[in-house]
mmCIF file of C-alpha atoms and ligand atoms in Angstrom:
data_model
loop_
_atom_site.group_PDB
_atom_site.id
_atom_site.type_symbol
_atom_site.label_atom_id
_atom_site.label_comp_id
_atom_site.label_asym_id
_atom_site.label_seq_id
_atom_site.Cartn_x
_atom_site.Cartn_y
_atom_site.Cartn_z
ATOM 1 C CA MET A 1 -9.199 -2.859 -21.898
ATOM 2 C CA ASP A 2 -11.464 -5.863 -22.586
ATOM 3 C CA ARG A 3 -13.094 -8.191 -20.018
ATOM 4 C CA LYS A 4 -10.348 -10.800 -20.283
ATOM 5 C CA GLU A 5 -7.630 -8.210 -19.622
ATOM 6 C CA ILE A 6 -9.562 -6.957 -16.582
ATOM 7 C CA LEU A 7 -9.843 -10.532 -15.249
ATOM 8 C CA LEU A 8 -6.105 -11.037 -15.795
ATOM 9 C CA LEU A 9 -5.412 -7.810 -13.912
ATOM 10 C CA GLN A 10 -7.598 -8.995 -11.012
ATOM 11 C CA GLU A 11 -5.834 -12.362 -10.932
ATOM 12 C CA ALA A 12 -2.409 -10.707 -10.954
ATOM 13 C CA GLU A 13 -3.433 -8.382 -8.101
ATOM 14 C CA GLN A 14 -4.729 -11.302 -6.040
ATOM 15 C CA LYS A 15 -1.532 -13.257 -6.695
ATOM 16 C CA ARG A 16 0.488 -10.294 -5.450
ATOM 17 C CA ILE A 17 -1.577 -10.096 -2.240
ATOM 18 C CA ALA A 18 -1.272 -13.865 -1.678
ATOM 19 C CA GLU A 19 2.509 -13.708 -2.174
ATOM 20 C CA GLY A 20 2.712 -10.720 0.164
ATOM 21 C CA LEU A 21 0.840 -12.609 2.895
ATOM 22 C CA HIS A 22 2.979 -15.665 2.362
ATOM 23 C CA ASP A 23 6.222 -13.695 2.606
ATOM 24 C CA THR A 24 5.195 -11.802 5.733
ATOM 25 C CA ALA A 25 2.438 -13.243 7.940
ATOM 26 C CA VAL A 26 3.020 -16.924 7.139
ATOM 27 C CA GLN A 27 6.798 -16.675 7.583
ATOM 28 C CA ASP A 28 6.334 -14.746 10.844
ATOM 29 C CA LEU A 29 3.916 -17.377 12.163
ATOM 30 C CA ILE A 30 6.347 -20.183 11.299
ATOM 31 C CA CYS A 31 9.083 -18.391 13.297
ATOM 32 C CA LEU A 32 6.655 -17.891 16.155
ATOM 33 C CA SER A 33 5.750 -21.540 16.238
ATOM 34 C CA GLN A 34 9.475 -22.415 16.478
ATOM 35 C CA ARG A 35 9.841 -19.953 19.351
ATOM 36 C CA MET A 36 6.936 -21.643 21.149
ATOM 37 C CA GLU A 37 8.798 -24.946 20.962
ATOM 38 C CA LEU A 38 11.824 -23.272 22.454
ATOM 39 C CA ILE A 39 9.688 -21.844 25.271
ATOM 40 C CA LEU A 40 8.428 -25.358 26.040
ATOM 41 C CA LEU A 41 12.021 -26.522 26.406
ATOM 42 C CA TYR A 42 12.982 -23.551 28.616
ATOM 43 C CA MET A 43 10.027 -24.261 30.899
ATOM 44 C CA ASP A 44 11.775 -27.319 32.278
ATOM 45 C CA GLN A 45 15.264 -25.839 32.378
ATOM 46 C CA ASP A 46 15.029 -22.113 33.016
ATOM 47 C CA ILE A 47 11.638 -20.698 33.936
ATOM 48 C CA THR A 48 12.832 -17.053 33.945
ATOM 49 C CA ARG A 49 14.097 -17.411 30.396
ATOM 50 C CA ALA A 50 10.797 -19.095 29.429
ATOM 51 C CA LYS A 51 8.863 -16.122 30.847
ATOM 52 C CA LEU A 52 11.037 -13.571 29.029
ATOM 53 C CA GLU A 53 10.653 -15.462 25.767
ATOM 54 C CA THR A 54 6.867 -15.585 26.279
ATOM 55 C CA VAL A 55 6.710 -11.812 26.789
ATOM 56 C CA SER A 56 8.708 -11.218 23.630
ATOM 57 C CA ALA A 57 6.648 -13.776 21.659
ATOM 58 C CA ARG A 58 3.482 -11.991 22.791
ATOM 59 C CA LYS A 59 4.862 -8.716 21.428
ATOM 60 C CA GLU A 60 5.559 -10.492 18.155
ATOM 61 C CA VAL A 61 1.967 -11.796 18.012
ATOM 62 C CA LYS A 62 0.696 -8.230 18.465
ATOM 63 C CA ARG A 63 2.946 -7.019 15.651
ATOM 64 C CA ILE A 64 1.681 -9.763 13.321
ATOM 65 C CA ILE A 65 -1.935 -8.903 14.202
ATOM 66 C CA GLY A 66 -1.208 -5.252 13.308
ATOM 67 C CA GLU A 67 0.354 -6.242 9.989
ATOM 68 C CA MET A 68 -2.549 -8.542 9.116
ATOM 69 C CA ARG A 69 -5.029 -5.814 10.011
ATOM 70 C CA GLU A 70 -3.238 -3.508 7.548
ATOM 71 C CA THR A 71 -3.404 -6.134 4.806
ATOM 72 C CA ILE A 72 -7.094 -6.802 5.442
ATOM 73 C CA TYR A 73 -7.725 -3.063 5.497
ATOM 74 C CA ASP A 74 -5.945 -2.664 2.139
ATOM 75 C CA LEU A 75 -8.000 -5.520 0.706
ATOM 76 C CA ARG A 76 -11.383 -4.187 1.690
ATOM 77 C CA PRO A 77 -12.866 -1.771 -0.786
ATOM 78 C CA MET A 78 -15.721 -1.243 1.715
ATOM 79 C CA MET A 79 -13.354 0.759 3.869
ATOM 80 C CA LEU A 80 -14.337 4.035 2.226
ATOM 81 C CA ASP A 81 -17.997 3.387 3.060
ATOM 82 C CA ASP A 82 -17.126 2.409 6.624
ATOM 83 C CA ILE A 83 -14.910 5.232 7.771
ATOM 84 C CA GLY A 84 -15.420 7.703 4.937
ATOM 85 C CA TRP A 85 -13.232 9.354 2.334
ATOM 86 C CA GLU A 86 -11.463 11.952 4.465
ATOM 87 C CA ALA A 87 -10.810 9.579 7.352
ATOM 88 C CA SER A 88 -9.302 7.010 4.967
ATOM 89 C CA PHE A 89 -6.736 9.537 3.748
ATOM 90 C CA GLU A 90 -6.080 10.745 7.293
ATOM 91 C CA ARG A 91 -5.429 7.152 8.269
ATOM 92 C CA LEU A 92 -2.993 6.800 5.365
ATOM 93 C CA ARG A 93 -1.262 10.023 6.368
ATOM 94 C CA ASP A 94 -0.960 8.857 9.998
ATOM 95 C CA LYS A 95 0.479 5.568 8.802
ATOM 96 C CA LEU A 96 3.200 7.382 6.841
ATOM 97 C CA LEU A 97 4.040 9.602 9.820
ATOM 98 C CA CYS A 98 4.084 6.571 12.078
ATOM 99 C CA GLU A 99 6.705 4.963 9.808
ATOM 100 C CA ASN A 100 8.757 8.175 9.639
ATOM 101 C CA SER A 101 7.900 10.997 12.010
ATOM 102 C CA GLU A 102 10.448 13.316 10.323
ATOM 103 C CA LEU A 103 8.552 13.160 7.039
ATOM 104 C CA SER A 104 6.699 16.219 5.802
ATOM 105 C CA VAL A 105 3.376 15.007 4.415
ATOM 106 C CA CYS A 106 1.029 17.372 2.645
ATOM 107 C CA PHE A 107 -2.356 15.960 1.589
ATOM 108 C CA ASP A 108 -4.884 18.121 -0.265
ATOM 109 C CA ILE A 109 -7.824 15.851 -1.028
ATOM 110 C CA ASP A 110 -11.103 16.917 -2.658
ATOM 111 C CA ALA A 111 -14.241 14.859 -2.109
ATOM 112 C CA VAL A 112 -15.019 12.171 -4.694
ATOM 113 C CA ASP A 113 -18.462 10.679 -5.354
ATOM 114 C CA LEU A 114 -18.439 7.467 -3.295
ATOM 115 C CA SER A 115 -21.454 6.067 -5.136
ATOM 116 C CA ASP A 116 -19.023 5.604 -8.051
ATOM 117 C CA GLY A 117 -17.272 2.982 -5.912
ATOM 118 C CA ILE A 118 -14.724 1.702 -8.394
ATOM 119 C CA THR A 119 -13.379 5.167 -9.209
ATOM 120 C CA ALA A 120 -13.200 6.147 -5.544
ATOM 121 C CA ILE A 121 -11.403 2.975 -4.457
ATOM 122 C CA SER A 122 -9.053 3.241 -7.440
ATOM 123 C CA VAL A 123 -8.085 6.801 -6.499
ATOM 124 C CA TYR A 124 -7.425 5.609 -2.946
ATOM 125 C CA ARG A 125 -5.375 2.612 -4.087
ATOM 126 C CA ILE A 126 -3.329 4.725 -6.511
ATOM 127 C CA VAL A 127 -2.469 7.250 -3.792
ATOM 128 C CA SER A 128 -1.743 4.446 -1.337
ATOM 129 C CA GLU A 129 0.647 2.676 -3.751
ATOM 130 C CA GLY A 130 2.321 5.994 -4.623
ATOM 131 C CA CYS A 131 2.890 6.659 -0.910
ATOM 132 C CA GLN A 132 4.123 3.131 -0.234
ATOM 133 C CA ASN A 133 6.597 3.430 -3.104
ATOM 134 C CA MET A 134 7.815 6.725 -1.760
ATOM 135 C CA MET A 135 8.376 5.179 1.679
ATOM 136 C CA LYS A 136 10.045 2.047 0.308
ATOM 137 C CA HIS A 137 12.221 3.461 -2.442
ATOM 138 C CA SER A 138 12.576 7.232 -2.627
ATOM 139 C CA LYS A 139 14.508 8.332 0.520
ATOM 140 C CA ALA A 140 12.397 11.498 0.305
ATOM 141 C CA ASN A 141 11.654 13.686 3.308
ATOM 142 C CA ARG A 142 8.667 15.383 1.718
ATOM 143 C CA ILE A 143 5.609 14.060 -0.053
ATOM 144 C CA GLU A 144 2.770 16.065 -1.525
ATOM 145 C CA VAL A 145 -0.444 14.440 -2.636
ATOM 146 C CA SER A 146 -3.358 16.233 -4.187
ATOM 147 C CA VAL A 147 -6.661 14.917 -5.480
ATOM 148 C CA LYS A 148 -8.646 17.597 -7.305
ATOM 149 C CA ASN A 149 -12.137 16.924 -8.555
ATOM 150 C CA ASP A 150 -13.963 19.377 -10.814
ATOM 151 C CA GLY A 151 -16.903 17.019 -11.359
ATOM 152 C CA LYS A 152 -15.627 15.906 -14.774
ATOM 153 C CA LEU A 153 -12.033 14.967 -14.125
ATOM 154 C CA ILE A 154 -10.245 13.732 -11.050
ATOM 155 C CA ARG A 155 -6.634 14.925 -11.111
ATOM 156 C CA ILE A 156 -4.223 13.081 -8.852
ATOM 157 C CA SER A 157 -0.720 14.313 -8.204
ATOM 158 C CA ILE A 158 1.819 12.444 -6.058
ATOM 159 C CA CYS A 159 5.210 14.178 -5.670
ATOM 160 C CA ASP A 160 8.243 13.347 -3.614
ATOM 161 C CA ASN A 161 11.663 14.963 -3.317
ATOM 162 C CA GLY A 162 13.553 11.672 -3.254
ATOM 163 C CA ILE A 163 16.195 10.016 -5.402
ATOM 164 C CA GLY A 164 13.944 9.338 -8.392
ATOM 165 C CA ILE A 165 13.048 6.123 -10.179
ATOM 166 C CA GLU A 166 15.962 4.337 -11.802
ATOM 167 C CA LYS A 167 15.176 3.797 -15.473
ATOM 168 C CA GLU A 168 15.665 0.019 -15.390
ATOM 169 C CA SER A 169 13.752 -0.528 -12.154
ATOM 170 C CA SER A 170 10.269 0.615 -13.162
ATOM 171 C CA PHE A 171 7.910 -1.889 -14.809
ATOM 172 C CA GLU A 172 10.286 -4.727 -13.926
ATOM 173 C CA LYS A 173 9.554 -8.361 -13.142
ATOM 174 C CA ASN A 174 8.236 -8.856 -9.592
ATOM 175 C CA HIS A 175 7.481 -5.141 -9.274
ATOM 176 C CA PHE A 176 3.803 -4.667 -9.879
ATOM 177 C CA GLY A 177 2.722 -1.459 -8.147
ATOM 178 C CA LEU A 178 3.372 0.965 -11.007
ATOM 179 C CA GLN A 179 2.095 -1.544 -13.557
ATOM 180 C CA PHE A 180 -1.178 -2.036 -11.646
ATOM 181 C CA MET A 181 -1.484 1.693 -11.227
ATOM 182 C CA SER A 182 -1.142 2.279 -14.943
ATOM 183 C CA GLU A 183 -3.491 -0.616 -15.866
ATOM 184 C CA ARG A 184 -6.103 0.631 -13.410
ATOM 185 C CA VAL A 185 -5.908 4.128 -14.885
ATOM 186 C CA GLU A 186 -6.233 2.691 -18.383
ATOM 187 C CA ALA A 187 -9.252 0.581 -17.350
ATOM 188 C CA LEU A 188 -10.905 3.799 -16.122
ATOM 189 C CA SER A 189 -10.127 5.566 -19.441
ATOM 190 C CA GLY A 190 -7.657 7.855 -17.703
ATOM 191 C CA LYS A 191 -4.117 9.048 -18.357
ATOM 192 C CA MET A 192 -0.956 8.666 -16.304
ATOM 193 C CA LYS A 193 2.388 10.420 -16.579
ATOM 194 C CA ILE A 194 5.513 9.874 -14.496
ATOM 195 C CA VAL A 195 8.334 12.413 -14.422
ATOM 196 C CA SER A 196 11.268 11.327 -12.317
ATOM 197 C CA ASP A 197 14.835 12.524 -11.916
ATOM 198 C CA THR A 198 17.396 12.818 -9.137
ATOM 199 C CA ASP A 199 15.334 15.631 -7.541
ATOM 200 C CA GLY A 200 12.328 13.370 -7.054
ATOM 201 C CA THR A 201 9.289 11.829 -8.656
ATOM 202 C CA VAL A 202 6.028 13.325 -9.841
ATOM 203 C CA ILE A 203 3.126 11.096 -10.829
ATOM 204 C CA LYS A 204 0.189 12.827 -12.491
ATOM 205 C CA ILE A 205 -3.030 11.009 -13.237
ATOM 206 C CA GLU A 206 -6.321 12.120 -14.729
ATOM 207 C CA ILE A 207 -9.420 9.969 -14.432
ATOM 208 C CA PRO A 208 -12.802 10.984 -15.844
ATOM 209 C CA THR A 209 -15.642 10.769 -13.313
ATOM 210 C CA GLU A 210 -18.228 8.110 -14.163
ATOM 211 C CA SER A 211 -20.719 10.655 -15.442
ATOM 212 C CA GLU A 212 -18.161 11.753 -18.041
ATOM 213 C CA VAL A 213 -17.178 8.267 -19.336
HETATM 214 N N1 LIG B 1 8.788 7.259 -5.553
HETATM 215 C C1 LIG B 1 9.803 6.482 -5.975
HETATM 216 N N2 LIG B 1 11.080 6.884 -5.800
HETATM 217 C C2 LIG B 1 12.120 6.121 -6.206
HETATM 218 N N3 LIG B 1 11.993 4.940 -6.840
HETATM 219 C C3 LIG B 1 10.742 4.473 -7.036
HETATM 220 C C4 LIG B 1 9.577 5.211 -6.631
HETATM 221 N N4 LIG B 1 8.473 4.523 -7.011
HETATM 222 C C5 LIG B 1 8.917 3.409 -7.606
HETATM 223 N N5 LIG B 1 10.278 3.366 -7.622
HETATM 224 C C6 LIG B 1 11.142 2.334 -8.274
HETATM 225 O O1 LIG B 1 10.360 1.677 -9.251
HETATM 226 C C7 LIG B 1 10.305 0.276 -8.983
HETATM 227 C C8 LIG B 1 8.944 -0.272 -9.376
HETATM 228 O O2 LIG B 1 7.926 0.176 -8.455
HETATM 229 P P1 LIG B 1 6.686 -0.784 -8.212
HETATM 230 O O3 LIG B 1 5.738 -0.100 -7.307
HETATM 231 O O4 LIG B 1 6.182 -1.192 -9.546
HETATM 232 O O5 LIG B 1 7.316 -2.062 -7.545
HETATM 233 P P2 LIG B 1 7.787 -2.305 -6.031
HETATM 234 O O6 LIG B 1 7.323 -1.191 -5.161
HETATM 235 O O7 LIG B 1 9.259 -2.593 -6.066
HETATM 236 O O8 LIG B 1 7.047 -3.650 -5.661
HETATM 237 P P3 LIG B 1 5.483 -3.820 -5.394
HETATM 238 O O9 LIG B 1 4.819 -2.481 -5.622
HETATM 239 O O10 LIG B 1 5.039 -4.849 -6.392
HETATM 240 O O11 LIG B 1 5.365 -4.265 -3.967
HETATM 241 C C9 LIG B 1 10.645 0.138 -7.513
HETATM 242 O O12 LIG B 1 11.229 -1.121 -7.234
HETATM 243 C C10 LIG B 1 11.628 1.281 -7.296
HETATM 244 O O13 LIG B 1 12.920 0.893 -7.679
HETATM 245 MG MG1 LIG B 2 5.319 -0.537 -5.194
#
């Protein structure tokens, strides 16, 4: 991958984040602003209704703050330095369980050299995208993630027991997660393999540690 391709990848990733924010936070804030106008009207006509609407709007504000925090958290590569490697994966695991408490989540994560920042954050982002895909698309009730590091190679495995990836749906227009994952792996001189059928999906990735590149 040459410098221009890496810049294009960065631009595409930023575009995806911007579109994500536009589709969620901005839309939510527009709705909220309309609700505020409604509350102003109710204030003159029905103060109880105005109060109830205010309480529910406040809840909505809290939800938007939570969502924006998640986006900012996902954007910040410094996160691993701040809370550490293990805590970052624990946080991800908690997030999955929070979305679906019935889910069986098994994480087996070896330590990775954080001084090699780009490899560490890439491993985290790959696992995070794999988990998000599983939650969004797979209908699985079990996910197993392992990150094994023997000092030369980092081996990532993300497995779910869901419905599998439909042939036509992967690497499609407006679906960037798997494409970014594969481009990131390529930029780090690694290899990626996806095996998916109606019993689930297995993504296996190998990335050389920086000392081995
Ligand atoms: N674990 C999975 N199980 C079932 N289907 C999957 C899984 N992972 C991906 N897919 C399918 O592959 C498609 C492409 O995934 P990809 O991550 O590239 O895009 P996306 O998740 O739809 O959108 P984005 O990641 O850009 O927000 C998904 O739309 C989904 O149909
Ligand atoms: Mg995705």
